[in-house]
Short mmCIF file of C-alpha atoms in Angstrom, two decimals:
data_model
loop_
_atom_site.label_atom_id
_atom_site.label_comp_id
_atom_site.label_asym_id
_atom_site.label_seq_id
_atom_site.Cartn_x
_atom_site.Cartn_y
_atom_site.Cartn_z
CA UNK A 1276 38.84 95.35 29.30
CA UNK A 1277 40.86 96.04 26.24
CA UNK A 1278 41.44 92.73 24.56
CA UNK A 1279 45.04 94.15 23.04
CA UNK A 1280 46.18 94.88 26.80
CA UNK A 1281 49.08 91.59 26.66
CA UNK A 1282 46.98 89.53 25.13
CA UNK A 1283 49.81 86.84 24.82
CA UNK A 1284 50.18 86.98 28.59
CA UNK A 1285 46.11 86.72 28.78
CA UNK A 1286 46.49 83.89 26.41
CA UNK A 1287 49.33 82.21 28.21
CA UNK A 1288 47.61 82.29 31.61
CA UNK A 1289 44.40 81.01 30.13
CA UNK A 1290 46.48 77.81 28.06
CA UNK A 1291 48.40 77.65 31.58
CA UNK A 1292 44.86 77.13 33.18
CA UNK A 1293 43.87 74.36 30.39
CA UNK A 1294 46.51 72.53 30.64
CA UNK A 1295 46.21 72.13 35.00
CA UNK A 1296 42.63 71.10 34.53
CA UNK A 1297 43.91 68.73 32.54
CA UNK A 1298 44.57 66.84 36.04
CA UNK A 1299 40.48 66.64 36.45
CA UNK A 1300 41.21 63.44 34.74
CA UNK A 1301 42.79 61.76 37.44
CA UNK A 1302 40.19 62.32 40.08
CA UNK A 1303 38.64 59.37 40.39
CA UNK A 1304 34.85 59.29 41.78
CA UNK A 1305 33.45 56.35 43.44
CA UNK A 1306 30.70 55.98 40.72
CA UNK A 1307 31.06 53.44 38.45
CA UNK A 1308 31.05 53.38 34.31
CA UNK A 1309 27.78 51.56 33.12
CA UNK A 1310 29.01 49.00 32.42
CA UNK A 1311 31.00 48.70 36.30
CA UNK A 1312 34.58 48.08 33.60
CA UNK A 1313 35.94 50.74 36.29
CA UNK A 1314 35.58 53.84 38.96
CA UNK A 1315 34.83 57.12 36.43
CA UNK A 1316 37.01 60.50 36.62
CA UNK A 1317 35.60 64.00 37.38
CA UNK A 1318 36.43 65.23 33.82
CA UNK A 1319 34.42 62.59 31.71
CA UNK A 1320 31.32 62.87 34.77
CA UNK A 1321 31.49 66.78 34.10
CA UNK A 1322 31.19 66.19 30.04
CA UNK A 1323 28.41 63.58 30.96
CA UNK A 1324 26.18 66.43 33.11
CA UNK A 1325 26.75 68.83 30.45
CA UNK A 1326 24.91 66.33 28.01
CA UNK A 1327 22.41 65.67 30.24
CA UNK A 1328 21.84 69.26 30.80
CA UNK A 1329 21.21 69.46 27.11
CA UNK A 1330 18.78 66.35 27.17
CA UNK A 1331 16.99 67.26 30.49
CA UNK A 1332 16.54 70.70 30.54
CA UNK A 1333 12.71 70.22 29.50
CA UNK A 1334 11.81 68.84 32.56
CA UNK A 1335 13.52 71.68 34.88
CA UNK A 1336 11.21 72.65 37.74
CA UNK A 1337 11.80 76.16 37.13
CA UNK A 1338 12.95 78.18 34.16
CA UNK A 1339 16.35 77.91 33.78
CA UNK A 1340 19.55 79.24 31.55
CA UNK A 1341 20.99 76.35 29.88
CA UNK A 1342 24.18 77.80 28.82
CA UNK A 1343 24.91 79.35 32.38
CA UNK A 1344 23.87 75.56 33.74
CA UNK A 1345 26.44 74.03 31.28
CA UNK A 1346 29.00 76.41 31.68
CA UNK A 1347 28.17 75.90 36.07
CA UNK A 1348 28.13 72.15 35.27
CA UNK A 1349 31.76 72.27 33.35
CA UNK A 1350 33.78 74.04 36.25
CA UNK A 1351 31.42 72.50 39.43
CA UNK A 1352 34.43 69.98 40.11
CA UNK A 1353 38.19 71.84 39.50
CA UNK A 1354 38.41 71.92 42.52
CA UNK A 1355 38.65 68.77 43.00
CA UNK A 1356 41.84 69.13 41.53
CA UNK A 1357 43.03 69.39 44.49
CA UNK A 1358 40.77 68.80 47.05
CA UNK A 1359 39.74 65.15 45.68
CA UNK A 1360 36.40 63.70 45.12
CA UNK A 1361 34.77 63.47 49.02
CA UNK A 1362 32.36 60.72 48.70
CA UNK A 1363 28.78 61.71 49.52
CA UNK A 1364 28.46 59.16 51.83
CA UNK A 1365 31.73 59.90 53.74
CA UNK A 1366 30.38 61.80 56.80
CA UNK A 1367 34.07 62.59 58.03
CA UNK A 1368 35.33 63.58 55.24
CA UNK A 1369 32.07 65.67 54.28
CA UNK A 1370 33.43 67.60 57.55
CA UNK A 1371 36.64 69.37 55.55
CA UNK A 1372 35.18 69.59 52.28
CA UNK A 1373 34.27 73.01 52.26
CA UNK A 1374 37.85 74.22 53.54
CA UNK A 1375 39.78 71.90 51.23
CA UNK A 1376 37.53 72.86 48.02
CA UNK A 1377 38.02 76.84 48.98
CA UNK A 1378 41.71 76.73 49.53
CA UNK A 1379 41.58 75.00 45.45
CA UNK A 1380 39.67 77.43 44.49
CA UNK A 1381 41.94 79.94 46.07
CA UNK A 1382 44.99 78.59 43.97
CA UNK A 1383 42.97 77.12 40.73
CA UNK A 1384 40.95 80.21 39.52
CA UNK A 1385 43.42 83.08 39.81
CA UNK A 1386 45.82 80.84 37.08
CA UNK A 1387 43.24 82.77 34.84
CA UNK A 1388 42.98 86.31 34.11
CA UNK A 1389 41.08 87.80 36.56
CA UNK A 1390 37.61 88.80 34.67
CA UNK A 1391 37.38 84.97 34.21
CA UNK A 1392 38.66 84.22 37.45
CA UNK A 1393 35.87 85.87 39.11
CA UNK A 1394 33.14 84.70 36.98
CA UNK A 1395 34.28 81.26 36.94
CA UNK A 1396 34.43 81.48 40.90
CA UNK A 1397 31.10 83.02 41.03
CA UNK A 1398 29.78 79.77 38.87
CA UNK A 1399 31.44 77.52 41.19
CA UNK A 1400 30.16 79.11 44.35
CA UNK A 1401 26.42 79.51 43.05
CA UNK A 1402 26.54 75.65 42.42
CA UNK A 1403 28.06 74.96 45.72
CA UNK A 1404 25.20 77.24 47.38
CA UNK A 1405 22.49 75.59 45.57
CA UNK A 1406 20.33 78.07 45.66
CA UNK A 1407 19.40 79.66 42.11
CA UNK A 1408 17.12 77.57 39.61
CA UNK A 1409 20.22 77.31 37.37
CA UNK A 1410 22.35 75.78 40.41
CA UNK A 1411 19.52 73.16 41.55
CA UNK A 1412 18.91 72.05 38.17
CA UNK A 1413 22.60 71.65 38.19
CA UNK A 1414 22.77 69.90 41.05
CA UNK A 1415 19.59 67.77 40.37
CA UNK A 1416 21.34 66.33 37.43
CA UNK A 1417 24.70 65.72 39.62
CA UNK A 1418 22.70 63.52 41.21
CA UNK A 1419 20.39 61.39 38.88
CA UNK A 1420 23.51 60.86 36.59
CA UNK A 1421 25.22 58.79 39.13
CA UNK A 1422 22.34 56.89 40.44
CA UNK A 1423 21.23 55.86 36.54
CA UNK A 1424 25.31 54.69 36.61
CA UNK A 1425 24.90 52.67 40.04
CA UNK A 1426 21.64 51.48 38.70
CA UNK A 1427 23.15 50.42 35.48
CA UNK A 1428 26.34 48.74 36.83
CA UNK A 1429 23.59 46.51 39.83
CA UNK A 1430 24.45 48.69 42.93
CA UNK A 1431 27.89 49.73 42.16
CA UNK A 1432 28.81 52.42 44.71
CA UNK A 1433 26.24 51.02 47.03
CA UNK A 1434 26.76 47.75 47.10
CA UNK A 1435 30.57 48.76 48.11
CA UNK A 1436 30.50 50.69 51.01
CA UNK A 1437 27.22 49.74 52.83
CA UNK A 1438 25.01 53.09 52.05
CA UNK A 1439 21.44 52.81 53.23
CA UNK A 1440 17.78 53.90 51.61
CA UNK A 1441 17.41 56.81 53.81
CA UNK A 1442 21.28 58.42 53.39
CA UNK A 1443 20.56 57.96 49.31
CA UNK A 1444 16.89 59.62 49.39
CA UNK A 1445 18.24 62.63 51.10
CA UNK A 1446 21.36 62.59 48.66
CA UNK A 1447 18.75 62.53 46.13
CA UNK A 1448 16.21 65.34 47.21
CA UNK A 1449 17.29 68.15 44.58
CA UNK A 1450 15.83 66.07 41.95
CA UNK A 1451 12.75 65.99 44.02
CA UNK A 1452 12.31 70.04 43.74
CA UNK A 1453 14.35 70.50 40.34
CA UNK A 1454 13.74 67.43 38.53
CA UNK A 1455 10.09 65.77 39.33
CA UNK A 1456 9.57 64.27 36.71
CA UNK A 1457 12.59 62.10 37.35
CA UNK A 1458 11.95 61.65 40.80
CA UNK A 1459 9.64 58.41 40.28
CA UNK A 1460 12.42 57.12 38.94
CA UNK A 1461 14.64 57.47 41.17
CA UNK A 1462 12.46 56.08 43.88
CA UNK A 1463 11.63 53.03 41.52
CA UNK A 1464 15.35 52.46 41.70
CA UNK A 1465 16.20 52.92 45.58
CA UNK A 1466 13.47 50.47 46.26
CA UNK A 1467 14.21 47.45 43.31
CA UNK A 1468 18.26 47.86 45.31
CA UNK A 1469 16.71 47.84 48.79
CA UNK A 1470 14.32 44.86 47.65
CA UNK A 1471 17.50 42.73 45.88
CA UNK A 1472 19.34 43.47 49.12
CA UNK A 1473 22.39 45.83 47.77
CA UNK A 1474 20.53 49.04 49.57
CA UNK A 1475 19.72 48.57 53.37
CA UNK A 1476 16.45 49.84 54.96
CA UNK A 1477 17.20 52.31 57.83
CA UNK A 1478 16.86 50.69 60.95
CA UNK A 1479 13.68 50.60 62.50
CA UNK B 595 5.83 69.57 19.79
CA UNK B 596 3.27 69.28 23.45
CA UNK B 597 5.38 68.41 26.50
CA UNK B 598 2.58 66.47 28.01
CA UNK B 599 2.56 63.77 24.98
CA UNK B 600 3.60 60.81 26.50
CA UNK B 601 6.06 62.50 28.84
CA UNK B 602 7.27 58.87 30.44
CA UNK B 603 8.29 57.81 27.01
CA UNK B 604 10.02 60.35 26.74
CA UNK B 605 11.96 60.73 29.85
CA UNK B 606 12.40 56.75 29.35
CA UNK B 607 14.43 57.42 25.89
CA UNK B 608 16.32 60.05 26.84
CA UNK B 609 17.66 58.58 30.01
CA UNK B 610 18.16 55.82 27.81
CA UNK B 611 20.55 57.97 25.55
CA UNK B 612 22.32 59.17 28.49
CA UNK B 613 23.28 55.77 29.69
CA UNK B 614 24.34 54.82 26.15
CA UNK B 615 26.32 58.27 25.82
CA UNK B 616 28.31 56.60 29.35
CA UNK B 617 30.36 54.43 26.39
CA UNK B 618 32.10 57.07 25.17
CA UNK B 619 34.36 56.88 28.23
CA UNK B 620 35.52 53.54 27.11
CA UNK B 621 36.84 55.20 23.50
CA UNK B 622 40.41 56.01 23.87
CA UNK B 623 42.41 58.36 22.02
CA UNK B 624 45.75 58.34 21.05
CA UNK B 625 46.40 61.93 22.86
CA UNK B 626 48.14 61.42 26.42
CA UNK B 627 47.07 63.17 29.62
CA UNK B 628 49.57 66.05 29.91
CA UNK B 629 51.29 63.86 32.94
CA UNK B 630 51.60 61.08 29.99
CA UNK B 631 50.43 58.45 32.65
CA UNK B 632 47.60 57.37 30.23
CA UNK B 633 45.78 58.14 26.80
CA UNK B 634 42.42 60.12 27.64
CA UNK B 635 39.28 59.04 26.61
CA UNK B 636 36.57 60.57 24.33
CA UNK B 637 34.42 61.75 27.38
CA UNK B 638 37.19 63.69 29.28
CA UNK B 639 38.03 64.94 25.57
CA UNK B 640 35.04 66.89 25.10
CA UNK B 641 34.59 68.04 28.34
CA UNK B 642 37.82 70.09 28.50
CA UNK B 643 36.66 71.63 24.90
CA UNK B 644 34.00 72.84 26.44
CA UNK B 645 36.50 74.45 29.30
CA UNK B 646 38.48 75.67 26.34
CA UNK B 647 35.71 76.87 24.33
CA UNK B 648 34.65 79.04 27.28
CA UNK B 649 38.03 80.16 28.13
CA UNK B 650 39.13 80.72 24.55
CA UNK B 651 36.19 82.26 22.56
CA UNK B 652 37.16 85.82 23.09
CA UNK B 653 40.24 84.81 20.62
CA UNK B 654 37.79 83.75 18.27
CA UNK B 655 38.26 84.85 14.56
CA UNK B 656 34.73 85.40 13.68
CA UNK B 657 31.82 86.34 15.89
CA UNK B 658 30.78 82.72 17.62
CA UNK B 659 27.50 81.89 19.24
CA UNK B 660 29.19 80.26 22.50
CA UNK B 661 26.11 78.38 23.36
CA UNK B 662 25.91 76.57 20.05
CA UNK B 663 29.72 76.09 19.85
CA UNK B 664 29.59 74.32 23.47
CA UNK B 665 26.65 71.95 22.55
CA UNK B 666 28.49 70.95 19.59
CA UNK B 667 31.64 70.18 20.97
CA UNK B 668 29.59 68.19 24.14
CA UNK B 669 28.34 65.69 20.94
CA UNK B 670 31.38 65.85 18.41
CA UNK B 671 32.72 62.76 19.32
CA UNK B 672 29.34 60.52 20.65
CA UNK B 673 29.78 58.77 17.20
CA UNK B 674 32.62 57.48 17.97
CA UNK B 675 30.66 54.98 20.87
CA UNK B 676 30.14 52.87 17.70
CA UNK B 677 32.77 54.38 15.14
CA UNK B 678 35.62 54.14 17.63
CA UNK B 679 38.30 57.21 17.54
CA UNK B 680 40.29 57.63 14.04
CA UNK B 681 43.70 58.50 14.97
CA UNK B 682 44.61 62.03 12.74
CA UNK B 683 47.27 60.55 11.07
CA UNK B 684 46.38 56.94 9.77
CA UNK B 685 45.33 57.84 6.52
CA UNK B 686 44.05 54.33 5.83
CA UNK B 687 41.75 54.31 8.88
CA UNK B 688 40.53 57.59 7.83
CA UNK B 689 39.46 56.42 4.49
CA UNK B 690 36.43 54.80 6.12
CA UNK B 691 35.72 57.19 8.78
CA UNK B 692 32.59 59.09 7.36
CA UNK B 693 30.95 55.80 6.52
CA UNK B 694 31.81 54.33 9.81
CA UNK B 695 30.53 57.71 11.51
CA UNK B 696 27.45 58.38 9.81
CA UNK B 697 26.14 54.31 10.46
CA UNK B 698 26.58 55.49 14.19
CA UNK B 699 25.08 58.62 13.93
CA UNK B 700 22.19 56.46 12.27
CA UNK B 701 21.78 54.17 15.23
CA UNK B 702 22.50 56.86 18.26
CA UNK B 703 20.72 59.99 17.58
CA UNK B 704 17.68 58.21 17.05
CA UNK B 705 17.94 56.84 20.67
CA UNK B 706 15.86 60.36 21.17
CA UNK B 707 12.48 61.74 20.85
CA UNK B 708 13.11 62.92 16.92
CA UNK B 709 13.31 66.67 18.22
CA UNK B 710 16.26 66.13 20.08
CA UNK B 711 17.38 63.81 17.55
CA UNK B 712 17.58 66.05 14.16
CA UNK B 713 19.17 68.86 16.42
CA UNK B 714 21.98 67.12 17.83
CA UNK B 715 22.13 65.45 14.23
CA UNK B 716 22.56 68.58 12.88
CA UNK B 717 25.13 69.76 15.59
CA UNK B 718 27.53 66.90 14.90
CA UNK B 719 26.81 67.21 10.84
CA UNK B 720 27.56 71.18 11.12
CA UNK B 721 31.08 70.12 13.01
CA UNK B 722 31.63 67.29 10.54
CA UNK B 723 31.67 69.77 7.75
CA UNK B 724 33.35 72.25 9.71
CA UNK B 725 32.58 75.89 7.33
CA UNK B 726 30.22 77.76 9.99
CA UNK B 727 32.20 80.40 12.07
CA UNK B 728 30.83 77.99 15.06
CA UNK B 729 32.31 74.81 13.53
CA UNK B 730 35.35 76.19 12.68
CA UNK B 731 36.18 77.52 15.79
CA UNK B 732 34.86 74.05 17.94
CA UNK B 733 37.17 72.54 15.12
CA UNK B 734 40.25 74.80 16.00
CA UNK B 735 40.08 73.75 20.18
CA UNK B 736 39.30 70.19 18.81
CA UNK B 737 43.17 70.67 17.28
CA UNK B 738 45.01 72.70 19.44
CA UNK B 739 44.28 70.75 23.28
CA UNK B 740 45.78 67.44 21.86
CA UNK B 741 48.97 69.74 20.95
CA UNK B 742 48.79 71.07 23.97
CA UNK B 743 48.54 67.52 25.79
CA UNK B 744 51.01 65.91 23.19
CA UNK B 745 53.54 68.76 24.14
CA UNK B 746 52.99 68.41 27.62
CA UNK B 747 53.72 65.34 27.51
CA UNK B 748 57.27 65.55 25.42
CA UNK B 749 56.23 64.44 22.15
CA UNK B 750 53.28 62.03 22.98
CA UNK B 751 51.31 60.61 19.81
CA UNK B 752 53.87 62.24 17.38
CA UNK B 753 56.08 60.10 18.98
CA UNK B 754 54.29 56.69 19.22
CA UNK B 755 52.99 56.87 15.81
CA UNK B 756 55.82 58.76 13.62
CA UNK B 757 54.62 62.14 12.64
CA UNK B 758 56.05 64.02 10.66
CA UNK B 759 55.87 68.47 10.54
CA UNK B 760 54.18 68.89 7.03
CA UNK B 761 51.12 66.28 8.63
CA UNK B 762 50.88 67.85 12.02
CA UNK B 763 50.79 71.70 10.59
CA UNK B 764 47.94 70.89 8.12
CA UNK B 765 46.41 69.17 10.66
CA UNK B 766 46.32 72.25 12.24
CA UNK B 767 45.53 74.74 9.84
CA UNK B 768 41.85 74.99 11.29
CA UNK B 769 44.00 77.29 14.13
CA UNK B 770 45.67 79.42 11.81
CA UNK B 771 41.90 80.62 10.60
CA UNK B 772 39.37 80.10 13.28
CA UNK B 773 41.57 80.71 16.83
CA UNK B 774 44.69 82.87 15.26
CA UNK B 775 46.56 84.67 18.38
CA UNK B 776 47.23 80.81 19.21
CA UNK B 777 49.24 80.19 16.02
CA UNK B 778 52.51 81.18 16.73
CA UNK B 779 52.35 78.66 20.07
CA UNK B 780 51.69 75.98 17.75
CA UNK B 781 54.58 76.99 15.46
CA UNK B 782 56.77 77.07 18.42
CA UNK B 783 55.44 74.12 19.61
CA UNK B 784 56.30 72.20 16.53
CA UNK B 785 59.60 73.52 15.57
CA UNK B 786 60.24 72.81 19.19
CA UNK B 787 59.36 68.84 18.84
CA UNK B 788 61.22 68.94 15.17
CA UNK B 789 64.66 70.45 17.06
CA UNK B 790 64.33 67.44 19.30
CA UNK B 791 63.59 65.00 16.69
CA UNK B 792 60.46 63.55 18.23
CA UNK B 793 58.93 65.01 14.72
CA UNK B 794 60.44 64.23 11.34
CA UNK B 795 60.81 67.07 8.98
CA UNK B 796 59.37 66.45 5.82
CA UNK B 797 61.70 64.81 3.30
CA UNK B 798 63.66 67.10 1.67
#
């Protein structure tokens, strides 16, 4: 691409774009802050992943490429824009995610110009498909984050809408594969809520 | 530095960080959402640099390492847990700043295995002095998104807080060098807000 071909249009487009994601800050996830003061937003949990990217990336499974992970990690949500945050633990509403998140993605991404359209796209998709080492360390760290949160604010999310051991363990599984050395953690965690009662045991 | 030194210990501090990093959602700004229903927070901040730094680096006066600029943007503000945010324009407030900032930086960064410590250090001090092509241009999106939001939002901050044209265009001046095809939107975008008289000219 020639970079002189309208580059104030190309520039407009892309400060168009910036200022619509702007709205990630009203998406409001079901995790709480630390210190439970209130539900977080999509935009702040996106800067938090990209820190913990930085942090974290030593203890990747598999090799990965930190600046494509970041740059996956910054644009995994737009679309929640306007498909909302669907709550992991929402089975019915898991149901239309995928159609609700592609029909954002079909009005959010071509705001830009299309070279960044379709990369940014691409990014979102390879997270979504969880598949490459870059998109399950991504995805490993989309789910520790908000589990260290829950942990932090004594059950938070859990304790609210009645989620049991087994439903968070499989929520939890890419950190298994992409993060290990976390996963002790994690388990540590699951069982001290299941033991103080906010986590259920599956039925048996 | 061997990964398998006390690998626990280390994991343990950094998740540590990472749960201490969740305050800097709780450190408002005075820059409004673009919808003006609120003032965003520190968190949200730096993520959507890191949008813009992706989005915007091909404008980029000098030749930027886009991996670097991103990590520093993701930890410009993570002083500011402890240091709270220094509005721009209260020239009083900003008298203290560095001294307030570096005491943070003193407690935070060593949160982390000393590694990760000096680097981030380093990230944040390299912003903080703002004369590498990389800090200059993470300095340039760290000035022209709060216009952006403040304009969005008719006149935001400069409103609240009585701004005048002289402050807000030196205040800018990191644009003019570092991210120049966006200077003439900012010129607009203040002789705009000064033909409206939601910013004072300077006195005459």
């Amino acid at each position: 691409m020639n970079p002189r071909a309208m580059p104030a249009d190309r520039l407009a487009q892309q400060i168009a774009f910036l200022l619509e994601a702007d709205k990630l800050k009203t998406v409001i996830r079901r995790t709480p802050l630390v210190d439970a003061s209130r539900r977080e937003n999509s935009a702040e949990h996106s800067w938090h992943l990209v820190l913990a990217a930085m942090i974290l990336r030593e203890h990747a499974a598999a090799d990965v490429d930190l600046p494509r992970v970041i740059e996956m990690l910054a644009v995994h949500d737009l679309v929640e824009i306007d498909a909302g945050d669907t709550f992991a633990y929402d089975a019915t509403h898991q149901l239309t995610k995928d159609d609700r998140e592609a029909a954002a993605a079909d009005r959010l991404f071509p705001m830009l110009p299309p070279d960044q359209a379709k990369r940014l796209r691409a990014l979102w998709e390879e997270f979504e498909a969880g598949e490459t080492p870059d998109a399950r360390f991504a995805s490993a760290l989309d789910r520790l984050q908000p589990l260290l949160q829950n942990a932090g604010a004594r059950g938070g999310s859990w304790r609210d809408y009645d989620v049991n051991r087994g439903q968070v363990l499989r929520r939890m599984a890419p950190i298994e594969s992409a993060l290990p050395a976390a996963w002790p953690i994690v388990l540590k965690i699951v069982e001290d809520f299941c033991a103080s009662g906010v986590l259920r045991r599956e039925q048996q």
